[in-house]
Tab-separated table of C-alpha atoms in Angstrom:
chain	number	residue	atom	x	y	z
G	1	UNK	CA	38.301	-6.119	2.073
G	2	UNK	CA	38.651	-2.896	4.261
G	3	UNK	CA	34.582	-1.523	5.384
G	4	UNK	CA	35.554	1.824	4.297
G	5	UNK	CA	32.877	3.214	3.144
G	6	UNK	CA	30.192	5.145	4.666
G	7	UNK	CA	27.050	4.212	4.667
G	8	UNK	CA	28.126	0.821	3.325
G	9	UNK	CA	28.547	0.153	-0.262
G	10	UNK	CA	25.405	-1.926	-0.603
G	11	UNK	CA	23.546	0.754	1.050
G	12	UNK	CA	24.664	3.316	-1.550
G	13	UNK	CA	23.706	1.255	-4.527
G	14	UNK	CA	20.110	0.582	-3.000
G	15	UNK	CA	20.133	4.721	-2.186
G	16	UNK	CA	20.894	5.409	-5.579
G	17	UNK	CA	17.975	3.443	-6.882
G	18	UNK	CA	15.596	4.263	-4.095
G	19	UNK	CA	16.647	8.391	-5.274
G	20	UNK	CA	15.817	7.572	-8.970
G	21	UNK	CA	12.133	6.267	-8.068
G	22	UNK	CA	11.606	9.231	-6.158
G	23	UNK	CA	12.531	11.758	-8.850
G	24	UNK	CA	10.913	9.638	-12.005
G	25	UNK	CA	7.618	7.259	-9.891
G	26	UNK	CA	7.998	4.009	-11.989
G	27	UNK	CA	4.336	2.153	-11.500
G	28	UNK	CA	5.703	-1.034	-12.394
G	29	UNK	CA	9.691	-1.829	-10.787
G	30	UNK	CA	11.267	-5.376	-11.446
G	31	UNK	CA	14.682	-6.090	-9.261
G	32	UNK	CA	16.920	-8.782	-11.113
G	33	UNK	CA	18.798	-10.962	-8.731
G	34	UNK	CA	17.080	-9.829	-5.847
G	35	UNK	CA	18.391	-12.263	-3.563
G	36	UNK	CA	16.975	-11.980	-0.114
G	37	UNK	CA	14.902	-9.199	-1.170
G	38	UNK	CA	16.491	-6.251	0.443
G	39	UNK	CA	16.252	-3.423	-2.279
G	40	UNK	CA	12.228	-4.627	-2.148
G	41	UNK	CA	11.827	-4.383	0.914
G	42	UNK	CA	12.756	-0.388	0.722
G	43	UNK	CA	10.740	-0.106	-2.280
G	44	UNK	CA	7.837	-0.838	-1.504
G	45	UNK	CA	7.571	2.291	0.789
G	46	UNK	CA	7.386	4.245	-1.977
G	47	UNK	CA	3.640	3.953	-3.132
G	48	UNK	CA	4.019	5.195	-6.441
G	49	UNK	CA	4.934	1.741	-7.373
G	50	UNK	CA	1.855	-0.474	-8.090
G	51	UNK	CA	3.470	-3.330	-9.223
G	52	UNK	CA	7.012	-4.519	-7.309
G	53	UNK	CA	8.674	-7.649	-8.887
G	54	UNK	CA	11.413	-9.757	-7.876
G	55	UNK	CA	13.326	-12.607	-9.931
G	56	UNK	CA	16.516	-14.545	-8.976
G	57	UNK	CA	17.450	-18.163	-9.967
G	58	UNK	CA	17.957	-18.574	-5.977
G	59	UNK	CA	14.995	-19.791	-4.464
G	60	UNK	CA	15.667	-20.291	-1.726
G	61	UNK	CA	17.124	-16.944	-0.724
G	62	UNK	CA	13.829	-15.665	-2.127
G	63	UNK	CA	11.902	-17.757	0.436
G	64	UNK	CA	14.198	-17.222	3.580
G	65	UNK	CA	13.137	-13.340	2.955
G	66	UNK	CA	9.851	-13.071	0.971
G	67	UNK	CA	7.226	-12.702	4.001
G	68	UNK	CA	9.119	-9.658	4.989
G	69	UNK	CA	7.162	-7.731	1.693
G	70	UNK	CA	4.101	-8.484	3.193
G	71	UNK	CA	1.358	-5.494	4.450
G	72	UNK	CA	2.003	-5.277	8.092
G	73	UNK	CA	-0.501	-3.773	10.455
G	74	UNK	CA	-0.863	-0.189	9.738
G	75	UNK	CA	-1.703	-1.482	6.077
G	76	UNK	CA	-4.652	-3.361	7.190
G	77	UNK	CA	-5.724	-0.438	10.061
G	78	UNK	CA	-5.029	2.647	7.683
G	79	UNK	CA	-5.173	1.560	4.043
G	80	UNK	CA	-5.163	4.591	1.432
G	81	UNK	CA	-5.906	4.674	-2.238
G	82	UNK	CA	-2.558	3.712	-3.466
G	83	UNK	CA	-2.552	0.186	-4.663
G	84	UNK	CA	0.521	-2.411	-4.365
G	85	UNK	CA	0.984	-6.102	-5.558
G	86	UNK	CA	4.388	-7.986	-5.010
G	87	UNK	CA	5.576	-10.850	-6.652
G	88	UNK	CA	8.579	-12.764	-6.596
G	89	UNK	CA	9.873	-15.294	-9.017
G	90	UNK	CA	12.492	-18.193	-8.882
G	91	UNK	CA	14.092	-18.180	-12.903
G	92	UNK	CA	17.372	-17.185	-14.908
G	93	UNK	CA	17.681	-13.430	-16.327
G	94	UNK	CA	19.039	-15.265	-19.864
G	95	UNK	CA	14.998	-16.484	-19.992
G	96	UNK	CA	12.540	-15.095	-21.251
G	97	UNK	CA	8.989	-14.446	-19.562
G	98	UNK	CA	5.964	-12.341	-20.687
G	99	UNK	CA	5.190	-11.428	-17.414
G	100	UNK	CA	8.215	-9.329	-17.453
G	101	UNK	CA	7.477	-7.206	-20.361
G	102	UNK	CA	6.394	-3.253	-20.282
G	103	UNK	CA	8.052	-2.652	-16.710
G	104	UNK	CA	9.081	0.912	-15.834
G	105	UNK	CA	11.907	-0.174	-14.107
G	106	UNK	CA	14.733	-2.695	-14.198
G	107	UNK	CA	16.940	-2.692	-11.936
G	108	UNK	CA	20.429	-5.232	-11.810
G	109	UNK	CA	22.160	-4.370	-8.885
G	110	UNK	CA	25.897	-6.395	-8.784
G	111	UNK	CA	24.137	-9.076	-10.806
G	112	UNK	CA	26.114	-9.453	-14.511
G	113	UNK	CA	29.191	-10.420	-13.342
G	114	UNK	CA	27.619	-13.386	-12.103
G	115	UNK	CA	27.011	-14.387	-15.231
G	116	UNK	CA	29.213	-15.989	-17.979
G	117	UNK	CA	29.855	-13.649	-20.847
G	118	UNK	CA	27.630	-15.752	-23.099
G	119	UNK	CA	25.451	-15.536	-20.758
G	120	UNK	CA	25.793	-11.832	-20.859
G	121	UNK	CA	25.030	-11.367	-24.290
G	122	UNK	CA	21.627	-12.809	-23.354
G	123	UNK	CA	21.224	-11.179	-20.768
G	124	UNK	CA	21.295	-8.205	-22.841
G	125	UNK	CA	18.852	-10.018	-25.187
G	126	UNK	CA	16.113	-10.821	-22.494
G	127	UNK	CA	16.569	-6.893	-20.957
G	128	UNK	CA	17.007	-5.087	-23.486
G	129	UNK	CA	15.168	-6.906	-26.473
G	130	UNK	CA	12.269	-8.504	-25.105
G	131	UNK	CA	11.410	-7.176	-21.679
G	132	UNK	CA	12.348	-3.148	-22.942
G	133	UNK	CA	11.579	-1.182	-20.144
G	134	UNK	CA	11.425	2.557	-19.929
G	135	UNK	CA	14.872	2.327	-17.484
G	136	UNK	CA	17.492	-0.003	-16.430
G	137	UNK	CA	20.000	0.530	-13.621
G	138	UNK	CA	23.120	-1.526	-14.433
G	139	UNK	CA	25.637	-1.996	-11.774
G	140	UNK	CA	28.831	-3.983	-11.671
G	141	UNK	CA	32.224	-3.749	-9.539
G	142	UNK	CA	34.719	-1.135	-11.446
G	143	UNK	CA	37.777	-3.217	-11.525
G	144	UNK	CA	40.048	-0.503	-11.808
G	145	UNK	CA	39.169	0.643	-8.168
G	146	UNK	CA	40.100	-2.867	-6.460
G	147	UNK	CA	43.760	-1.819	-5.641
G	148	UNK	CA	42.607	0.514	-3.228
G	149	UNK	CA	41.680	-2.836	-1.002
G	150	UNK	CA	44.204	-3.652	1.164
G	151	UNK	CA	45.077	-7.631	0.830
G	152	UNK	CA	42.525	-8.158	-2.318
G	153	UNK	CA	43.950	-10.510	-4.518
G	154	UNK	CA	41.787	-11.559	-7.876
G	155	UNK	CA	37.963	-10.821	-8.058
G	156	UNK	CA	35.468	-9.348	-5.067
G	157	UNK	CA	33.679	-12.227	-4.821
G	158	UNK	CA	34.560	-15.574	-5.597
G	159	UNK	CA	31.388	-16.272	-7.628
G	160	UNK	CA	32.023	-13.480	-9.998
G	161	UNK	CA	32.915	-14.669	-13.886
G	162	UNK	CA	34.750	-10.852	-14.493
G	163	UNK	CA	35.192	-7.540	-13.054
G	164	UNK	CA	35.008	-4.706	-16.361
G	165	UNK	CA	36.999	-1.908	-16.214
G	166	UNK	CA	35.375	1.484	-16.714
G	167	UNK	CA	36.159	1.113	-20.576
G	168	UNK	CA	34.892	-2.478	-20.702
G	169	UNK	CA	31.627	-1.417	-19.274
G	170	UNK	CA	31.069	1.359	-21.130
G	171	UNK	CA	31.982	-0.531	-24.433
G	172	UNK	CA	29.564	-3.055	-23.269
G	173	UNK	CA	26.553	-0.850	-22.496
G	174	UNK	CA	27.081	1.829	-25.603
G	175	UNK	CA	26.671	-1.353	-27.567
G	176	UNK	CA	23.149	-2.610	-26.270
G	177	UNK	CA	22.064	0.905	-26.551
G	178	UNK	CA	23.186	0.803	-30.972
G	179	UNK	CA	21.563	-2.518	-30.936
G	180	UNK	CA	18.564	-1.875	-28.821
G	181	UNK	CA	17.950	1.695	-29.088
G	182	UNK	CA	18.544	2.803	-26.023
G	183	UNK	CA	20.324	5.842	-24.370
G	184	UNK	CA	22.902	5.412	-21.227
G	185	UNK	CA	24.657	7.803	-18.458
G	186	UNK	CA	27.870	6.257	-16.719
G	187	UNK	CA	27.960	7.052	-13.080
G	188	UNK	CA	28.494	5.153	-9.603
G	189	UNK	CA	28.768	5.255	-5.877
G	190	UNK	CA	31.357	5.131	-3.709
G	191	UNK	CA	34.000	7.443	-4.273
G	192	UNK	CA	37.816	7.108	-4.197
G	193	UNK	CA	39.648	8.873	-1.595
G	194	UNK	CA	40.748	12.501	-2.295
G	195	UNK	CA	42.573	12.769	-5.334
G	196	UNK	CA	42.052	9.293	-6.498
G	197	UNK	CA	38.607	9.994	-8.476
G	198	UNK	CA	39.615	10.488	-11.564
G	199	UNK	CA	42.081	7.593	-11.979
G	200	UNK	CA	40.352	4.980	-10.798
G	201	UNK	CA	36.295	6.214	-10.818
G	202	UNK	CA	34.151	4.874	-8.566
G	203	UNK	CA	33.801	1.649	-6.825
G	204	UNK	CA	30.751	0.485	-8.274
G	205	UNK	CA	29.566	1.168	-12.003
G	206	UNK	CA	26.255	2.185	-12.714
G	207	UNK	CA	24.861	2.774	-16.305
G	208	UNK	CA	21.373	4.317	-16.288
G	209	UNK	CA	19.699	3.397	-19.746
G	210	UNK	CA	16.812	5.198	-21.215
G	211	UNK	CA	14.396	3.685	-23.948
G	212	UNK	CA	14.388	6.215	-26.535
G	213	UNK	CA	11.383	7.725	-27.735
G	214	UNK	CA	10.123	6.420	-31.427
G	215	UNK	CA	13.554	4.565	-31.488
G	216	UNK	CA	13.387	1.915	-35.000
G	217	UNK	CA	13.664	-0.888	-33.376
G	218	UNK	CA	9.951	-1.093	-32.483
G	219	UNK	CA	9.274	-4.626	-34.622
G	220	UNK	CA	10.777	-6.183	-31.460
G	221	UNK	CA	7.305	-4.906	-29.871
G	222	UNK	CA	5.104	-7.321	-31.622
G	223	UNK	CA	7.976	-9.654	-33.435
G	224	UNK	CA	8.278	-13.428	-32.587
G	225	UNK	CA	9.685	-12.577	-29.530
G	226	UNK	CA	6.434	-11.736	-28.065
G	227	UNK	CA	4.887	-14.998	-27.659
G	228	UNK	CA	3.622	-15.904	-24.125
G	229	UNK	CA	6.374	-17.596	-22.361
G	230	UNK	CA	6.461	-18.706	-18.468
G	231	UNK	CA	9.506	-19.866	-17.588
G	232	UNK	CA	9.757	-18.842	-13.814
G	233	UNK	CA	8.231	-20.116	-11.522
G	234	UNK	CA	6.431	-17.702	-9.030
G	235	UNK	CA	7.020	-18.662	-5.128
G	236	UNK	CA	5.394	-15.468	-3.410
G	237	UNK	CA	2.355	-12.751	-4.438
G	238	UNK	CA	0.190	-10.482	-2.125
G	239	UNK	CA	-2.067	-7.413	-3.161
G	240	UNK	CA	-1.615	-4.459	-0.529
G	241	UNK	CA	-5.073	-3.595	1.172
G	242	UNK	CA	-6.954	-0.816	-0.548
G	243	UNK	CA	-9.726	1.501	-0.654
G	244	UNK	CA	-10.223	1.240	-4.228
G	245	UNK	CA	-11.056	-2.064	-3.207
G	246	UNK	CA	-14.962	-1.675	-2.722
G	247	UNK	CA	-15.115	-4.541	0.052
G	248	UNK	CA	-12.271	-2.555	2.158
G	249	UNK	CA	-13.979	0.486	1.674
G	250	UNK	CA	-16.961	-0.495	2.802
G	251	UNK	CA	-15.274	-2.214	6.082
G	252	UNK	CA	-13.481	1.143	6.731
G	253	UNK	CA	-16.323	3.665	6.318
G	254	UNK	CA	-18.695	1.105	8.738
G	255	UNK	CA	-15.798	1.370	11.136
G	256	UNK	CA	-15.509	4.953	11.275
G	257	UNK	CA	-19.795	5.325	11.174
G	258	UNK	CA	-19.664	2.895	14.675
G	259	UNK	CA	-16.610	4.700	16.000
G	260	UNK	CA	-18.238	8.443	15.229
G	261	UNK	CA	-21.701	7.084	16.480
G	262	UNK	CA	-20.541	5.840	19.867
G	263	UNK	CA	-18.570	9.450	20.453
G	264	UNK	CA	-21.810	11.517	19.403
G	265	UNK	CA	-23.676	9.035	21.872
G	266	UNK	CA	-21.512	9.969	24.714
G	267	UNK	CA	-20.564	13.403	23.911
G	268	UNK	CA	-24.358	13.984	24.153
G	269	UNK	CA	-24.860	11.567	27.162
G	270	UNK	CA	-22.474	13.693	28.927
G	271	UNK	CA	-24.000	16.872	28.436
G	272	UNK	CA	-27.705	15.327	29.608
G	273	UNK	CA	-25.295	14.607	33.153
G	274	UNK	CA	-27.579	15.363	35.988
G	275	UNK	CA	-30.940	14.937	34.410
G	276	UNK	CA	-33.763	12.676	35.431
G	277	UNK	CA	-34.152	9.584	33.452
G	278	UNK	CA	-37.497	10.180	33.312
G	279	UNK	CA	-36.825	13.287	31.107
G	280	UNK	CA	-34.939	11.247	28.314
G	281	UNK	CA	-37.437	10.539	25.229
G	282	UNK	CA	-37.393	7.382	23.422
G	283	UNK	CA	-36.896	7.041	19.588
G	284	UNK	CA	-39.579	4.392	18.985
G	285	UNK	CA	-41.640	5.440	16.128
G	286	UNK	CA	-40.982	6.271	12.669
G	287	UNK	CA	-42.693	9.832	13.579
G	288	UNK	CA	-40.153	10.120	16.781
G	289	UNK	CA	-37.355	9.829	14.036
G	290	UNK	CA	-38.629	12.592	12.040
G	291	UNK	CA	-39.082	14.716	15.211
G	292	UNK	CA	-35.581	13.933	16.231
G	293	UNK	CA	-34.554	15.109	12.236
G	294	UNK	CA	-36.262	18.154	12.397
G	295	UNK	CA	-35.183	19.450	15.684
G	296	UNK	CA	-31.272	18.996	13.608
G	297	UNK	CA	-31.737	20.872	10.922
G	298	UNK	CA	-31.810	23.855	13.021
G	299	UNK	CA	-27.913	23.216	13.541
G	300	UNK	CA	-26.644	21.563	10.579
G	301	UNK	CA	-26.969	22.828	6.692
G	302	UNK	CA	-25.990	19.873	5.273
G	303	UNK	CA	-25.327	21.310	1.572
G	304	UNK	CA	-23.315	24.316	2.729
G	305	UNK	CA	-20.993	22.534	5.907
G	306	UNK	CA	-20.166	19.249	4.460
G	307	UNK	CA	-16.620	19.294	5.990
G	308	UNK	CA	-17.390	21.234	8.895
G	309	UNK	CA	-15.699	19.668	11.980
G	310	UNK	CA	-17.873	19.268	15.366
G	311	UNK	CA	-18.514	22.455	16.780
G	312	UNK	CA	-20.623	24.730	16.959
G	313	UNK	CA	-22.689	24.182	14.166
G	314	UNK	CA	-23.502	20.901	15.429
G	315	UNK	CA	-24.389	20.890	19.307
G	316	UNK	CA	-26.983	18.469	19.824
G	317	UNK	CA	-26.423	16.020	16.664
G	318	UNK	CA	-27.830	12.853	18.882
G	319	UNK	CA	-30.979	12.763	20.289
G	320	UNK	CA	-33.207	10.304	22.252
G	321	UNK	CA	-36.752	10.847	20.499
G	322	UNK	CA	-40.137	9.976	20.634
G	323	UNK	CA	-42.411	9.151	23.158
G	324	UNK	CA	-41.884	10.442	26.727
G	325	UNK	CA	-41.587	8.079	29.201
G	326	UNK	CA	-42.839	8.038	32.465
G	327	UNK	CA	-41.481	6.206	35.685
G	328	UNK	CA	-44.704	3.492	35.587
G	329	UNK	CA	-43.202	3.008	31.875
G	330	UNK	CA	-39.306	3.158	32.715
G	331	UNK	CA	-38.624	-0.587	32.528
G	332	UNK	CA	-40.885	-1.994	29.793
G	333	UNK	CA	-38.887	-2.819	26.358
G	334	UNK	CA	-40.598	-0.946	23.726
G	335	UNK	CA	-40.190	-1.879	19.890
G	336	UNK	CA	-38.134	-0.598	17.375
G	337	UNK	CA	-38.361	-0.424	14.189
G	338	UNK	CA	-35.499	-0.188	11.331
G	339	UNK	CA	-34.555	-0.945	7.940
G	340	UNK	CA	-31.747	-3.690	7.153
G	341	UNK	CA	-29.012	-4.307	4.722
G	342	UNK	CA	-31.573	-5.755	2.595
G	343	UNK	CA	-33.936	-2.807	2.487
G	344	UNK	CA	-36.140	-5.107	4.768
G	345	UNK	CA	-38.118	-3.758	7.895
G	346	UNK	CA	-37.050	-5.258	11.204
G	347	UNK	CA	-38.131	-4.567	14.903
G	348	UNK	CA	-36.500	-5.028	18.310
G	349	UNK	CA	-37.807	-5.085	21.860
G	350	UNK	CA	-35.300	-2.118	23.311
G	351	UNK	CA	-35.386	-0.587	26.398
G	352	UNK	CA	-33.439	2.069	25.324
G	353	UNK	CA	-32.455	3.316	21.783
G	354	UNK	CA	-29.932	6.551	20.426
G	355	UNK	CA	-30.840	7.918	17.169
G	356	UNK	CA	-27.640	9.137	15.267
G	357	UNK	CA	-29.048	10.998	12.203
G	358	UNK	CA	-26.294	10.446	8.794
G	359	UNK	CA	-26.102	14.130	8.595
G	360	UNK	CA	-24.398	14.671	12.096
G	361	UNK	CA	-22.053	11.951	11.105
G	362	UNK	CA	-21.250	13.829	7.690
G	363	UNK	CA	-20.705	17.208	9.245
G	364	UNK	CA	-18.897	15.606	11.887
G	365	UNK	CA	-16.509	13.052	10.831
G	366	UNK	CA	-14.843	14.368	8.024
G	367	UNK	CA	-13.258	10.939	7.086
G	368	UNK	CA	-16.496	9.824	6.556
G	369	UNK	CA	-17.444	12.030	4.045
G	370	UNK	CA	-14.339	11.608	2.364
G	371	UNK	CA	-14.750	7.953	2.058
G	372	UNK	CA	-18.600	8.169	1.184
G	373	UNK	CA	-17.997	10.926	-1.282
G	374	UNK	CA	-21.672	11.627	-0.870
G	375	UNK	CA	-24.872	11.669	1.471
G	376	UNK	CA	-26.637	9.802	-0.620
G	377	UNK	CA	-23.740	7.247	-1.000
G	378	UNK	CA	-22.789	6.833	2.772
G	379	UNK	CA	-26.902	6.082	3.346
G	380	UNK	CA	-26.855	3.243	0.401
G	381	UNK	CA	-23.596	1.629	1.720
G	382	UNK	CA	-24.984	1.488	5.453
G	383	UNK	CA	-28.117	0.120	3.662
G	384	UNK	CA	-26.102	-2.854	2.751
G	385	UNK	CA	-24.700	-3.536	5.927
G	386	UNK	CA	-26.203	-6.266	8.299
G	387	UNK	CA	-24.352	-4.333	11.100
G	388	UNK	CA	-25.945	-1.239	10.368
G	389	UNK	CA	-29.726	-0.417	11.786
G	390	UNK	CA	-31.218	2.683	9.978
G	391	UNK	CA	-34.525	4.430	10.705
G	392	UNK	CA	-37.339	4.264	8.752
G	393	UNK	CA	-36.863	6.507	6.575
G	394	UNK	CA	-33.124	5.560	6.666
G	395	UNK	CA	-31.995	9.267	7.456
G	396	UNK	CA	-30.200	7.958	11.110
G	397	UNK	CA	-28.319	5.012	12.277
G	398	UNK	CA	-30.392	3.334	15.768
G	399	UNK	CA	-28.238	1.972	18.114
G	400	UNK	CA	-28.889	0.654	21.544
G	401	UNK	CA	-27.370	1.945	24.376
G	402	UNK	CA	-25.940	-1.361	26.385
G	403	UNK	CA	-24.572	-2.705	22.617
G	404	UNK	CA	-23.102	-0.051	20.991
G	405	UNK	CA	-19.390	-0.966	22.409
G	406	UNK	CA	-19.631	-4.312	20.912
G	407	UNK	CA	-20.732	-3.120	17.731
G	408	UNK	CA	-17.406	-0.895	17.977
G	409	UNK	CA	-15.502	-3.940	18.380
G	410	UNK	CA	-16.841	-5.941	16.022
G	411	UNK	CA	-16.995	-2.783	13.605
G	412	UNK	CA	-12.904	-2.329	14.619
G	413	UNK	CA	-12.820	-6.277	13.497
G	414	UNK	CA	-13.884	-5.883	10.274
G	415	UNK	CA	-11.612	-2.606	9.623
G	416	UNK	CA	-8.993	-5.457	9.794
G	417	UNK	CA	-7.595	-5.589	13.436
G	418	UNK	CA	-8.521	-9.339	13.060
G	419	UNK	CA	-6.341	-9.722	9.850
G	420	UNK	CA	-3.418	-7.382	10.750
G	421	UNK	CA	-3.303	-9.034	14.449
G	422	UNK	CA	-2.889	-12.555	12.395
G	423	UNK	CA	-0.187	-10.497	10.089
G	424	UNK	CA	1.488	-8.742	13.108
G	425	UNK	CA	4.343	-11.357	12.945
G	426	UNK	CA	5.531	-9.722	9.958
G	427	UNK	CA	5.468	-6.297	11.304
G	428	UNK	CA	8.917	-6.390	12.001
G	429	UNK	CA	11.186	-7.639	9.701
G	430	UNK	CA	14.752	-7.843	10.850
G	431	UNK	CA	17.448	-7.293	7.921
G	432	UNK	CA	20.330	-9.345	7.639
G	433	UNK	CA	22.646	-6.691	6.422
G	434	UNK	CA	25.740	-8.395	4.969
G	435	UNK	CA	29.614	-7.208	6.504
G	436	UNK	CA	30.529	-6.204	3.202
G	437	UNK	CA	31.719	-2.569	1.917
């Protein structure tokens, strides 16, 4: 068979499907006869989808492919609030399984004509009568299009049972939608060369079925055929990272505090430059904290600017408070004391100690506030992290000086650069596209 079309046949069918999530966002997509997973593999780009599924009795096609579906790196560095689980299963399309009912989307890409026509009608059963999803994408090889291929003698592919004919299809699909009660619009991809169209339609067949609304059929809802059956066998299921997952969440919004508080540290570090050590202040004591508090509010209004970026409103957001400290005092370790994950008090022999009050962080790092949603909130999650040291009166994060870049790292650790660098090998996923049409 002559490539001649472009972009390849294959990739046209997949387009076509990928085009119809975009315009309708199915939640819940199943992909029968998946094979090595390629259409998956595109669809699970498209975050609208929550739940991705993908059967075939193959298993191990499934298994040479399946790791490719997995999060790669940027999931686990930069999850969002979309959420994503893939599963694949090894099992016929003529059986039934409950975990297969109330999908959005089926799709059968070049699948029925695999099948015997007994087989077919069962197909249709399973589909149509017990799964009934909102939409199914039907596509088959048009039969009536093969003389265009130079050489071709008999089917496409010498596992195929038939090829239909335009008519045959139709007659085939207008007769699951009487008995099913659904609704279907004949279409396809690759087109005949100029002139041809008409007489011989398109190279591939696609029927897009609709569920209809209030159809009669709804006893097959809660008939017989409802009972819980399992009859695949599931070889491959991940969840996605998330932030509506309140553990990754909290990991991301601690990363971000560390990375904000080690920039405010040095952005004010820099602009003390030249002065004497001897001038910094200290933030020992409870009181110091509260100095160091006060002396912010004259630059950030917390209630009004809660988005603000850095700027002007915010000039001096870190300070070193407390007790002076004079040169006979310059190398003795003072104690510190904070409150820990636990709401317990704990103290520290520092030499040298940056307040970083939660309000400068708000104003500052508009992530943060995002992901905290409140003041209030982003203080009681810090609260509950052992990595975290508040003040006192738990209105700034204490951090010390000659340890604050390994709390970044370890902060950037638990963001998930220790997970995605284990994942990284599935980063790239090379595709085995297949030299067909």
């Amino acid at each position: 068979m002559d490539p001649i079309f472009s972009p390849s046949l294959h990739r046209q069918r997949h387009q076509f499907v990928i085009d119809f999530v975009r315009r309708n966002k199915p939640r819940k997509v199943v992909d029968l006869g998946c094979s090595e997973c390629s259409l998956l593999k595109k669809l699970k780009f498209h975050r609208e989808i929550e739940l991705l599924v993908g059967v075939d009795i193959n298993g191990a096609k499934v298994k040479k492919k399946m790791h490719g579906l997995g999060p790669i790196s940027t999931d686990y560095l930069q999850p969002t609030y979309d959420q994503l689980r893939v599963e694949l299963y090894q099992g016929s399309v003529t059986q039934k399984d409950v975990r297969l009912r109330g999908f959005d989307l089926v799709t059968s890409i070049e699948l029925i004509e695999h099948l015997t026509l007994a087989d077919v009608e069962c197909f249709s059963q399973v589909v149509f009568g017990y799964m009934i999803p909102v939409a199914v994408i039907v596509s088959t090889p048009n039969s009536e299009f093969n003389p265009l291929f130079t050489g071709l003698t008999g089917f496409r592919h010498s596992d195929h049972k038939f090829e239909w004919t335009r008519a045959e299809f139709q007659s085939w699909a207008l007769k699951v939608c009487l008995e099913y009660g659904y609704e279907v619009e004949f279409t396809g991809v690759g087109q005949a060369p100029p002139g041809q169209q008409e007489s011989v339609g398109f190279c591939s067949q696609i029927g897009v079925f609709h569920r209809r609304v209030g159809r009669d059929h709804c006893n097959m809802l809660f008939g017989d055929d409802a009972d819980d059956v399992f009859s695949y066998t599931l070889l491959y299921s991940i969840n996605y990272p998330s932030l509506r997952d309140n553990n990754i969440l909290r990991r991301v919004l601690v990363s971000e505090v560390v990375y904000w508080t080690e920039k405010l540290k040095r952005r004010w570090m820099e602009e003390k430059t030249g002065e004497r050590d001897d001038a910094y202040t200290l933030c020992l004591t409870e009181g110091g904290v509260e100095e160091c508090l006060r002396a912010l509010e004259r630059h950030v209004d917390v209630e009004e600017k809660q988005t603000a970026a850095c700027g002007a409103e915010v000039k001096h957001p870190v300070e070193q408070c407390g007790r002076g400290v004079s040169e006979d005092q310059e190398g003795e370790d003072e104690e510190v004391f904070w409150t820990n994950g636990k709401g317990q008090q704990e103290s520290k022999k520092l030499h040298r100690c940056v307040c970083v009050p939660l309000a400068a962080l708000w104003s500052c790092c508009p992530k943060v506030s995002a992901l905290s949603g409140s003041l209030s909130n982003l203080r009681h999650i810090l609260m509950e992290d052992p990595e975290i040291k508040l003040s006192q009166d738990r209105s700034a994060v204490l951090v010390q000086e000659e340890d604050l870049e390994e709390e970044d790292h370890n902060g950037l650790e638990d963001s998930g650069y220790a997970e995605a660098s284990r994942c990284s090998h599935n980063a790239v996923q090379e595709e085995d596209w297949e030299a067909n049409i």
